[in-house]
Amino acid sequence: MIKHTVTDSFTYLSSQTLFHAIPEAMLLIDDAGHVMLSNPVAQNLFGYVENELRGMKVEQLMPSRYQEHHQHYREVYFSKPRKRAMGNGRDLVILNRSGQELKVDIALSPIVMEKGLYVLVTLTVIDRRRQAEKALLASEERLWLAKQAAALGVLDFDFKHNMVHCDERMHELWGSSPDEIMTHEKFLAAIHPSDRAIHQAAFNSAINSAGNGEYHAEFRIINPVDGTERWVVIAGQVHFESARASRLVGTVRDITKRKTLEKELQIHRAETEILFKQQIAIHTASAIAHELNQPLTAISAYSEVVLCAMEGGTFNTNEVKHALENCVKQTQRAGHRLHELVTFLQKGEMVTEELNLNAVVMDALKIVHSDGYSDFHQILQLEPNLPVVLANRLHIQKTLVNLLRNAVESMRAANVSLPAITIAVKTLKEKNLVIVSVLDTGPGIDQEIVSYIFDSFFTTKKTGIGMGLSISRALIEANGGQLWVDPDVSNGATFHFTLPFAS
Ligand code: ADP
């Protein structure tokens, strides 16, 4: 300890004496970063004696990870020296002789002397309490930021005094002023009457000392000031004292936006479902109409023949009998088709089997002939030893029948002199597919409408429904294949469909 008597003059109080007396650690550094002077507190802090510290590079007194940057900062500082704290709010760390890292605050003061520029460095070790305060401040700041970001309100329920301590956000949501004391009753009064029971159940379960004290509830609150309704979610934890709830700390979040979105989605889903059901109803009705259209047209034609004959007064009994028999046949056929359709629609699971498409083509031809569509010349180009495909027989048969009927109808409508249909079945080995093509000698499809013919309800026929091709395409696709029309429409119409090999 340096002793001076009261009679001492301050003139004798050298700067050296003051430097040694100061309770903070101090170093005098030259512009090349060398320690020129150190006081005992600094020597103690770094664990070096004065001689050792003198001439040491200041970077040696800090962890290696900071050394490179520090050199740069030091040069910058010496180019613009001024009295200031170091670190711009960052934590500063020094390294003592035993390799221990210590957090410090550092102040820098430039000193200009004859020999050049020096800087006086004052180091203060941040004590534990200050470190804890700093950490608390930082964590409070983080909490505040998190609260702001999540728009959280905080409530602290004091059961002993029947008070709910609320932060600003909580008061805002509950429509109370920040200086107002929130009681449990006021807290409950803001809850939407329809949601009070839900909230009460969650609350009762949370304050039950036999449980885990978790409090979680979603409910609406009505702002008593402006009557606005908002959805909130509360999450908290109850603390118990002698098996009695003493405190509940929790957060409140406004979830109105989420709830509104959920509701909109629900409405949208319901609307989509209605639309979907309508589509199914339309498609089912169309399929029924498609099946009935042809027999009904035939019945109507036969009935007209009978009517004409009866009106004319002179009718051939055999002809009338024949017409009426056909009416009965067509009626039975319509009934049969409806039955088939219902069976088809009722089948939830698609039954597939290994099919030889050559055989399916022959079956389809038989059906169209017996349906009265036999006025064409048929050319078959069937490949022998055809690999089998895995598909639903009824689906493929139906598609072929549709294509053949369309071909006959178009050739009939155009009064083609040589109506012919070519059916070719080939394999596309490189693609493991069987391709079936149906070509007719009709007028083909107008370029303007070719892109619409697979649309539901698209028809150019007086009595058409426009469902045949769209259903056929859906059936082929359901069996893993594709159905399309040749874009070259100059020479009749050509439809193709593919189906993958079974193996
Ligand atoms: P529709 O019951 O009206 O025949 P489709 O879906 O079977 O319904 O066919 C839609 C339209 O495609 C037909 O109205 C017709 O214009 C055209 N079309 C289909 N097949 C042929 C074909 N082979 N030749 C010419 N046009 C065709």
Coordinates of C-alpha atoms and ligand atoms in Angstrom, one line a residue:
M1 CA 0.0 0.0 0.0
I2 CA 1.3 3.5 -0.9
K3 CA 1.1 5.8 2.1
H4 CA 1.1 9.6 1.9
T5 CA 0.8 12.0 4.8
V6 CA -1.8 14.8 4.7
T7 CA 1.0 17.2 4.5
D8 CA 2.1 15.7 1.2
S9 CA 1.6 18.0 -1.7
F10 CA -0.4 16.5 -4.7
T11 CA 2.6 17.5 -6.9
Y12 CA 4.3 14.5 -5.5
L13 CA 1.4 12.3 -6.4
S14 CA 2.9 10.9 -9.6
S15 CA 0.8 9.4 -12.3
Q16 CA 2.7 6.2 -11.7
T17 CA 1.4 6.2 -8.0
L18 CA -2.2 6.8 -9.2
F19 CA -1.9 4.1 -11.8
H20 CA -0.9 1.6 -9.1
A21 CA -3.6 2.7 -6.7
I22 CA -6.5 2.4 -9.0
P23 CA -8.7 -0.6 -8.1
E24 CA -9.4 -1.5 -11.8
A25 CA -7.1 -3.5 -14.0
M26 CA -5.2 -1.1 -16.3
L27 CA -2.9 -1.6 -19.3
L28 CA -1.1 1.0 -21.4
I29 CA -0.7 -0.2 -24.9
D30 CA 1.3 1.3 -27.7
D31 CA 0.2 1.7 -31.3
A32 CA 1.7 -1.7 -32.2
G33 CA -0.4 -3.4 -29.6
H34 CA 2.4 -4.0 -27.0
V35 CA 1.8 -3.7 -23.3
M36 CA 3.9 -0.8 -22.0
L37 CA 2.6 -0.6 -18.5
S38 CA 0.4 -2.6 -16.2
N39 CA -0.9 -2.0 -12.7
P40 CA -0.9 -4.6 -10.0
V41 CA -4.7 -5.3 -10.4
A42 CA -4.1 -6.1 -14.1
Q43 CA -1.0 -8.3 -13.2
N44 CA -3.2 -10.1 -10.7
L45 CA -6.0 -10.5 -13.2
F46 CA -3.8 -11.9 -16.0
G47 CA -1.5 -13.9 -13.6
Y48 CA 1.8 -12.4 -15.0
V49 CA 4.3 -10.3 -13.2
E50 CA 5.0 -6.8 -14.5
N51 CA 8.2 -7.8 -16.4
E52 CA 6.4 -10.6 -18.1
L53 CA 3.5 -8.4 -19.2
R54 CA 5.7 -5.6 -20.5
G55 CA 6.2 -6.0 -24.3
M56 CA 3.6 -8.7 -24.6
K57 CA 1.2 -8.4 -27.6
V58 CA -2.3 -7.5 -26.3
E59 CA -3.7 -10.3 -28.5
Q60 CA -1.8 -12.8 -26.3
L61 CA -4.2 -11.9 -23.5
M62 CA -7.3 -13.1 -25.2
P63 CA -8.6 -16.5 -26.5
S64 CA -7.1 -17.4 -29.9
R65 CA -10.6 -17.2 -31.6
Y66 CA -10.7 -13.4 -31.1
Q67 CA -7.0 -12.7 -31.9
E68 CA -7.3 -12.1 -35.7
H69 CA -10.3 -9.9 -35.5
H70 CA -8.8 -7.9 -32.6
Q71 CA -5.7 -7.0 -34.5
H72 CA -8.0 -5.5 -37.2
Y73 CA -10.1 -3.6 -34.6
R74 CA -6.9 -2.3 -32.9
E75 CA -5.7 -0.9 -36.1
V76 CA -9.1 0.8 -36.8
Y77 CA -9.1 2.2 -33.3
F78 CA -5.6 3.7 -33.6
S79 CA -6.7 5.4 -36.9
K80 CA -9.6 7.0 -35.1
P81 CA -8.9 7.0 -31.4
R82 CA -11.5 8.2 -28.9
K83 CA -12.6 7.5 -25.4
R84 CA -15.2 4.7 -25.5
A85 CA -16.3 1.3 -24.3
M86 CA -15.0 -1.6 -26.3
G87 CA -17.0 -4.4 -27.9
N88 CA -20.2 -2.5 -29.1
G89 CA -22.3 -4.4 -26.5
R90 CA -20.7 -7.8 -27.3
D91 CA -19.3 -10.0 -24.5
L92 CA -15.6 -9.5 -24.1
V93 CA -13.4 -12.3 -22.9
I94 CA -9.8 -12.3 -21.7
L95 CA -7.5 -15.2 -21.1
N96 CA -5.3 -15.4 -18.0
R97 CA -2.0 -17.3 -17.5
S98 CA -3.8 -20.5 -16.4
G99 CA -5.9 -20.6 -19.5
Q100 CA -9.1 -19.4 -17.7
E101 CA -11.5 -17.2 -19.7
L102 CA -13.0 -14.3 -17.9
K103 CA -15.8 -12.0 -19.0
V104 CA -14.9 -8.3 -18.8
D105 CA -16.0 -4.8 -19.6
I106 CA -13.3 -2.8 -21.3
A107 CA -13.0 1.0 -21.6
L108 CA -10.5 2.6 -24.0
S109 CA -8.9 6.1 -23.6
P110 CA -6.3 7.4 -26.1
I111 CA -3.3 9.2 -24.6
V112 CA -1.1 11.3 -26.9
M113 CA 2.5 11.5 -25.8
E114 CA 5.6 12.8 -27.4
K115 CA 6.7 9.4 -28.5
G116 CA 3.4 8.7 -30.1
L117 CA -0.1 7.5 -29.4
Y118 CA -1.0 5.1 -26.6
V119 CA -4.2 3.7 -25.3
L120 CA -5.1 3.2 -21.7
V121 CA -7.2 0.1 -21.3
T122 CA -9.3 -0.3 -18.2
L123 CA -10.7 -3.8 -17.5
T124 CA -13.5 -4.6 -15.1
V125 CA -14.3 -8.3 -14.5
I126 CA -18.1 -8.8 -14.7
D127 CA -19.0 -10.4 -11.4
R128 CA -21.4 -13.2 -11.1
R129 CA -24.3 -11.0 -9.9
R130 CA -23.8 -8.7 -12.9
Q131 CA -23.6 -11.7 -15.2
A132 CA -26.8 -13.1 -13.7
E133 CA -28.5 -9.7 -14.1
K134 CA -27.3 -9.5 -17.7
A135 CA -28.6 -13.0 -18.4
L136 CA -31.9 -12.3 -16.7
L137 CA -32.2 -9.1 -18.7
A138 CA -31.4 -11.0 -21.9
S139 CA -33.9 -13.8 -21.0
E140 CA -36.6 -11.2 -20.1
E141 CA -35.9 -9.5 -23.4
R142 CA -36.2 -12.8 -25.2
L143 CA -39.4 -13.6 -23.4
W144 CA -40.8 -10.2 -24.3
L145 CA -39.8 -10.6 -27.9
A146 CA -41.3 -14.1 -28.0
K147 CA -44.5 -12.8 -26.4
Q148 CA -44.7 -10.0 -29.0
A149 CA -44.0 -12.3 -31.9
A150 CA -46.6 -14.8 -30.8
A151 CA -49.1 -12.1 -29.7
L152 CA -49.2 -13.8 -26.3
G153 CA -50.9 -12.5 -23.2
V154 CA -49.9 -13.6 -19.8
L155 CA -52.1 -14.3 -16.8
D156 CA -51.1 -15.2 -13.2
F157 CA -54.0 -16.4 -11.2
D158 CA -53.7 -15.9 -7.4
F159 CA -56.2 -18.2 -5.8
K160 CA -55.6 -16.9 -2.3
H161 CA -56.6 -13.4 -3.1
N162 CA -59.0 -14.2 -6.0
M163 CA -57.1 -12.1 -8.4
V164 CA -55.9 -12.6 -11.9
H165 CA -52.8 -10.5 -12.7
C166 CA -52.8 -9.8 -16.4
D167 CA -50.4 -8.2 -18.8
E168 CA -51.5 -5.6 -21.3
R169 CA -52.3 -8.0 -24.0
M170 CA -54.5 -10.0 -21.7
H171 CA -56.4 -6.8 -20.6
E172 CA -56.8 -5.9 -24.2
L173 CA -58.4 -9.2 -25.1
W174 CA -60.7 -9.2 -22.0
G175 CA -61.6 -5.5 -22.7
S176 CA -60.4 -4.2 -19.4
S177 CA -58.1 -1.3 -18.6
P178 CA -54.5 -2.1 -17.4
D179 CA -55.1 -0.5 -14.0
E180 CA -58.3 -2.5 -13.4
I181 CA -58.1 -5.4 -11.0
M182 CA -59.2 -8.6 -12.8
T183 CA -61.1 -11.0 -10.5
H184 CA -62.0 -14.6 -11.3
E185 CA -65.6 -13.5 -11.8
K186 CA -64.6 -10.8 -14.4
F187 CA -62.4 -13.3 -16.1
L188 CA -65.3 -15.8 -16.4
A189 CA -67.9 -13.2 -17.4
A190 CA -66.1 -12.5 -20.6
I191 CA -66.3 -16.1 -21.8
H192 CA -68.9 -16.8 -24.4
P193 CA -71.9 -18.4 -22.7
S194 CA -71.8 -21.4 -25.0
D195 CA -68.2 -22.1 -24.1
R196 CA -68.3 -21.6 -20.3
A197 CA -69.0 -25.3 -19.7
I198 CA -65.9 -26.3 -21.8
H199 CA -63.7 -23.8 -20.0
Q200 CA -65.0 -24.8 -16.6
A201 CA -64.3 -28.5 -17.3
A202 CA -60.7 -27.7 -18.2
F203 CA -60.3 -25.4 -15.2
N204 CA -61.7 -27.9 -12.8
S205 CA -59.4 -30.6 -14.1
A206 CA -56.4 -28.3 -13.8
I207 CA -57.0 -27.3 -10.2
N208 CA -57.6 -30.9 -9.2
S209 CA -54.6 -31.8 -7.0
A210 CA -54.8 -35.4 -8.1
G211 CA -54.0 -34.4 -11.7
N212 CA -50.9 -32.9 -13.3
G213 CA -52.1 -29.3 -13.0
E214 CA -52.1 -28.7 -16.8
Y215 CA -54.6 -26.1 -18.0
H216 CA -55.6 -26.0 -21.6
A217 CA -58.7 -24.7 -23.2
E218 CA -60.0 -23.1 -26.4
F219 CA -63.0 -20.8 -26.1
R220 CA -64.5 -17.6 -27.3
I221 CA -64.5 -14.3 -25.4
I222 CA -66.8 -11.4 -25.8
N223 CA -65.2 -8.0 -25.3
P224 CA -67.5 -6.2 -22.9
V225 CA -66.6 -2.8 -24.3
D226 CA -67.2 -3.3 -28.0
G227 CA -69.0 -6.7 -28.1
T228 CA -66.4 -8.2 -30.5
E229 CA -66.0 -12.0 -30.3
R230 CA -62.5 -13.6 -30.4
W231 CA -61.3 -17.1 -30.1
V232 CA -58.4 -17.7 -27.6
V233 CA -56.4 -20.7 -26.4
I234 CA -55.1 -20.7 -22.9
A235 CA -52.3 -22.9 -21.7
G236 CA -50.9 -22.9 -18.2
Q237 CA -49.8 -24.7 -15.2
V238 CA -51.4 -24.8 -11.7
H239 CA -49.1 -24.8 -8.6
F240 CA -50.3 -26.4 -5.5
E241 CA -49.7 -25.7 -1.8
S242 CA -50.9 -28.4 0.7
A243 CA -52.9 -30.1 -2.0
R244 CA -54.7 -26.8 -2.8
A245 CA -54.4 -24.8 -6.0
S246 CA -52.5 -21.6 -5.1
R247 CA -51.4 -20.2 -8.4
L248 CA -52.0 -20.7 -12.1
V249 CA -49.5 -19.1 -14.5
G250 CA -50.4 -19.3 -18.2
T251 CA -50.4 -17.7 -21.6
V252 CA -53.3 -16.7 -23.8
R253 CA -53.2 -16.6 -27.6
D254 CA -55.6 -15.1 -30.0
I255 CA -56.5 -17.8 -32.5
T256 CA -59.4 -16.1 -34.2
K257 CA -57.7 -16.1 -37.6
R258 CA -57.0 -19.8 -37.4
K259 CA -60.6 -20.5 -36.3
T260 CA -62.0 -18.4 -39.1
L261 CA -59.8 -20.2 -41.6
E262 CA -60.9 -23.6 -40.2
K263 CA -64.5 -22.6 -40.5
E264 CA -64.0 -21.3 -44.1
L265 CA -62.3 -24.6 -44.9
Q266 CA -65.2 -26.6 -43.4
I267 CA -67.7 -24.6 -45.5
H268 CA -65.5 -25.1 -48.6
R269 CA -65.2 -28.8 -47.9
A270 CA -69.0 -29.1 -47.5
E271 CA -69.6 -27.3 -50.8
T272 CA -67.1 -29.5 -52.6
E273 CA -68.7 -32.5 -51.2
I274 CA -72.1 -31.4 -52.5
L275 CA -70.6 -30.6 -55.9
F276 CA -69.0 -34.0 -55.9
K277 CA -72.2 -35.7 -55.0
Q278 CA -74.0 -33.7 -57.7
Q279 CA -71.4 -34.9 -60.2
I280 CA -71.9 -38.5 -59.2
A281 CA -75.7 -38.1 -59.5
I282 CA -75.3 -36.5 -63.0
H283 CA -72.9 -39.2 -64.2
T284 CA -75.1 -41.9 -62.8
A285 CA -78.2 -40.4 -64.4
S286 CA -76.3 -40.0 -67.7
A287 CA -75.1 -43.6 -67.6
I288 CA -78.7 -44.8 -67.1
A289 CA -79.9 -42.5 -69.9
H290 CA -77.0 -43.8 -72.1
E291 CA -78.1 -47.4 -71.5
L292 CA -81.8 -46.7 -72.0
N293 CA -81.5 -44.4 -75.0
Q294 CA -81.1 -47.0 -77.6
P295 CA -83.8 -49.5 -76.5
L296 CA -86.2 -46.6 -75.9
T297 CA -85.6 -45.3 -79.5
A298 CA -86.2 -48.8 -80.8
I299 CA -89.4 -49.2 -78.8
S300 CA -90.6 -45.8 -80.0
A301 CA -89.9 -46.8 -83.6
Y302 CA -91.7 -50.2 -83.3
S303 CA -94.7 -48.6 -81.6
E304 CA -95.0 -46.0 -84.3
V305 CA -95.1 -48.8 -86.9
V306 CA -98.0 -50.4 -85.0
L307 CA -99.8 -47.1 -84.6
C308 CA -99.5 -46.3 -88.2
A309 CA -100.7 -49.7 -89.2
M310 CA -103.7 -49.5 -86.9
E311 CA -104.6 -45.9 -88.0
G312 CA -104.5 -47.1 -91.7
G313 CA -107.0 -49.7 -90.8
T314 CA -105.4 -52.4 -93.0
F315 CA -102.6 -54.0 -91.1
N316 CA -100.7 -57.2 -91.4
T317 CA -101.1 -59.2 -88.1
N318 CA -97.7 -60.8 -88.6
E319 CA -96.0 -57.4 -89.0
V320 CA -97.8 -55.9 -85.9
K321 CA -96.9 -59.0 -83.9
H322 CA -93.3 -58.8 -85.0
A323 CA -93.2 -55.1 -84.0
L324 CA -94.8 -55.8 -80.7
E325 CA -92.4 -58.7 -80.0
N326 CA -89.5 -56.4 -80.7
C327 CA -91.0 -53.8 -78.3
V328 CA -91.0 -56.5 -75.6
K329 CA -87.5 -57.6 -76.5
Q330 CA -86.2 -54.1 -76.3
T331 CA -88.0 -53.5 -73.0
Q332 CA -86.4 -56.6 -71.5
R333 CA -83.0 -55.5 -72.9
A334 CA -83.4 -52.1 -71.2
G335 CA -84.3 -53.8 -68.0
H336 CA -81.3 -56.1 -68.3
R337 CA -78.9 -53.2 -69.0
L338 CA -80.2 -51.3 -66.0
H339 CA -79.6 -54.4 -63.9
E340 CA -76.1 -54.7 -65.3
L341 CA -75.4 -51.0 -64.7
V342 CA -76.6 -51.2 -61.1
T343 CA -74.4 -54.3 -60.5
F344 CA -71.5 -52.5 -62.0
L345 CA -72.0 -49.4 -59.9
Q346 CA -72.5 -51.5 -56.7
K347 CA -69.2 -53.2 -57.2
G348 CA -66.8 -51.4 -54.9
E349 CA -63.8 -53.4 -55.8
M350 CA -62.8 -53.8 -59.4
V351 CA -62.5 -57.5 -60.4
T352 CA -59.8 -58.1 -62.9
E353 CA -58.8 -61.3 -64.7
E354 CA -56.3 -62.3 -67.3
L355 CA -57.8 -61.6 -70.7
N356 CA -57.0 -62.4 -74.2
L357 CA -58.1 -59.3 -76.0
N358 CA -58.7 -61.2 -79.3
A359 CA -61.5 -63.1 -77.5
V360 CA -62.9 -59.9 -76.0
V361 CA -63.1 -58.3 -79.4
M362 CA -65.0 -61.3 -80.8
D363 CA -67.5 -61.1 -77.8
A364 CA -68.0 -57.3 -78.4
L365 CA -68.7 -57.9 -82.1
K366 CA -71.3 -60.5 -81.2
I367 CA -73.0 -58.0 -78.9
V368 CA -73.1 -55.2 -81.5
H369 CA -74.5 -57.6 -84.1
S370 CA -77.3 -58.7 -81.7
D371 CA -78.0 -55.1 -80.9
G372 CA -78.9 -54.4 -84.5
Y373 CA -75.5 -52.9 -85.5
S374 CA -74.5 -55.4 -88.1
D375 CA -74.6 -53.2 -91.2
F376 CA -70.8 -53.1 -91.8
H377 CA -68.1 -55.2 -93.2
Q378 CA -65.7 -56.3 -90.5
I379 CA -61.9 -56.7 -91.0
L380 CA -60.0 -58.4 -88.2
Q381 CA -56.3 -58.1 -87.8
L382 CA -55.7 -60.1 -84.7
E383 CA -52.2 -61.0 -83.6
P384 CA -51.7 -64.7 -82.8
N385 CA -50.1 -65.7 -79.4
L386 CA -51.2 -62.4 -77.9
P387 CA -49.9 -61.9 -74.3
V388 CA -52.8 -61.7 -71.8
V389 CA -53.7 -58.5 -70.1
L390 CA -55.0 -58.1 -66.5
A391 CA -58.3 -56.1 -66.8
N392 CA -62.0 -56.2 -66.0
R393 CA -63.8 -58.0 -68.8
L394 CA -67.0 -56.0 -68.6
H395 CA -65.1 -52.7 -68.8
I396 CA -63.2 -53.6 -71.9
Q397 CA -66.2 -55.2 -73.6
K398 CA -68.3 -52.0 -72.9
T399 CA -65.6 -49.8 -74.4
L400 CA -65.3 -51.9 -77.5
V401 CA -69.1 -52.0 -77.9
N402 CA -69.2 -48.2 -77.6
L403 CA -66.5 -47.7 -80.2
L404 CA -68.2 -50.1 -82.6
R405 CA -71.6 -48.5 -82.2
N406 CA -70.2 -45.0 -82.7
A407 CA -68.5 -46.2 -85.9
V408 CA -71.7 -47.7 -87.2
E409 CA -73.7 -44.7 -86.3
S410 CA -71.3 -42.3 -88.0
M411 CA -71.2 -44.4 -91.2
R412 CA -75.0 -44.7 -91.2
A413 CA -75.5 -41.0 -90.7
A414 CA -73.2 -40.3 -93.7
N415 CA -74.7 -43.0 -95.9
V416 CA -71.3 -44.4 -96.6
S417 CA -71.4 -46.7 -99.6
L418 CA -68.9 -49.2 -98.2
P419 CA -69.3 -49.3 -94.5
A420 CA -66.4 -51.2 -92.9
I421 CA -64.7 -51.5 -89.6
T422 CA -61.2 -52.7 -89.1
I423 CA -60.3 -54.0 -85.7
A424 CA -56.5 -54.5 -85.1
V425 CA -55.0 -56.1 -82.0
K426 CA -51.2 -55.8 -81.7
T427 CA -48.5 -55.9 -79.1
L428 CA -46.1 -53.0 -78.4
K429 CA -43.5 -55.3 -76.9
E430 CA -41.0 -52.6 -76.0
K431 CA -43.7 -51.1 -73.8
N432 CA -45.3 -54.3 -72.6
L433 CA -48.7 -53.1 -73.9
V434 CA -51.4 -54.5 -76.1
I435 CA -52.9 -51.9 -78.4
V436 CA -56.4 -52.2 -79.9
S437 CA -57.4 -50.0 -82.8
V438 CA -60.9 -49.5 -84.3
L439 CA -61.0 -47.8 -87.7
D440 CA -64.1 -47.0 -89.7
T441 CA -64.8 -45.7 -93.2
G442 CA -67.2 -43.0 -92.0
P443 CA -66.7 -39.2 -92.5
G444 CA -64.2 -39.0 -89.6
I445 CA -64.3 -36.3 -86.9
D446 CA -64.4 -32.6 -87.7
Q447 CA -61.1 -30.9 -86.7
E448 CA -63.0 -28.3 -84.7
I449 CA -64.7 -30.8 -82.4
V450 CA -62.0 -33.5 -82.1
S451 CA -60.7 -32.1 -78.9
Y452 CA -64.1 -32.1 -77.2
I453 CA -65.4 -35.6 -78.1
F454 CA -64.2 -37.1 -74.8
D455 CA -66.0 -34.5 -72.7
S456 CA -69.0 -35.6 -70.9
F457 CA -72.3 -34.6 -72.6
F458 CA -70.6 -33.7 -75.9
T459 CA -72.6 -35.0 -78.7
T460 CA -73.3 -34.2 -82.3
K461 CA -76.2 -36.7 -82.6
K462 CA -79.9 -35.8 -82.3
T463 CA -80.5 -38.5 -79.8
G464 CA -77.0 -38.7 -78.3
I465 CA -76.1 -38.3 -74.7
G466 CA -72.4 -37.6 -75.1
M467 CA -71.3 -40.0 -72.4
G468 CA -70.1 -43.0 -74.4
L469 CA -66.5 -41.8 -75.0
S470 CA -66.0 -40.2 -71.6
I471 CA -67.2 -43.4 -69.8
S472 CA -65.0 -45.5 -72.1
R473 CA -61.9 -43.5 -71.4
A474 CA -62.6 -43.7 -67.7
L475 CA -63.0 -47.5 -67.9
I476 CA -59.7 -48.0 -69.8
E477 CA -57.8 -45.7 -67.5
A478 CA -59.2 -47.6 -64.5
N479 CA -57.6 -50.7 -66.0
G480 CA -54.2 -49.0 -66.4
G481 CA -54.5 -48.1 -70.1
Q482 CA -55.2 -45.1 -72.3
L483 CA -57.8 -44.3 -74.9
W484 CA -57.4 -41.7 -77.6
V485 CA -58.4 -40.8 -81.1
D486 CA -56.1 -40.3 -84.1
P487 CA -55.7 -36.7 -84.8
D488 CA -55.6 -37.5 -88.5
V489 CA -59.3 -37.3 -89.3
S490 CA -59.2 -37.2 -93.1
N491 CA -59.9 -40.9 -93.6
G492 CA -62.7 -42.1 -91.3
A493 CA -62.2 -42.2 -87.6
T494 CA -59.5 -44.3 -85.7
F495 CA -59.7 -44.9 -82.0
H496 CA -56.9 -46.7 -80.1
F497 CA -56.7 -48.1 -76.6
T498 CA -53.9 -49.8 -74.7
L499 CA -53.7 -52.2 -71.8
P500 CA -50.6 -53.4 -70.0
F501 CA -49.5 -57.0 -70.1
A502 CA -50.5 -59.1 -67.1
S503 CA -47.0 -60.2 -66.4
Ligands
ADP1 P1 -72.8 -40.0 -78.2 O1 -73.7 -40.8 -77.4 O2 -73.2 -38.7 -78.6 O3 -72.4 -40.8 -79.4 P2 -70.0 -40.3 -77.5 O4 -69.2 -39.9 -76.4 O5 -70.1 -41.7 -77.9 O6 -71.5 -39.8 -77.3 O7 -69.4 -39.5 -78.8 C1 -69.3 -38.1 -78.8 C2 -69.2 -37.6 -80.1 O8 -68.0 -38.0 -80.7 C3 -70.2 -38.1 -81.1 O9 -71.4 -37.4 -80.9 C4 -69.6 -37.8 -82.4 O10 -69.7 -36.5 -82.8 C5 -68.1 -38.1 -82.2 N1 -67.7 -39.5 -82.6 C6 -67.5 -40.6 -81.8 N2 -67.2 -41.6 -82.5 C7 -67.1 -41.2 -83.8 C8 -66.8 -41.9 -85.0 N3 -66.4 -43.2 -85.1 N4 -66.9 -41.1 -86.2 C9 -67.3 -39.8 -86.1 N5 -67.6 -39.2 -85.0 C10 -67.5 -39.8 -83.8

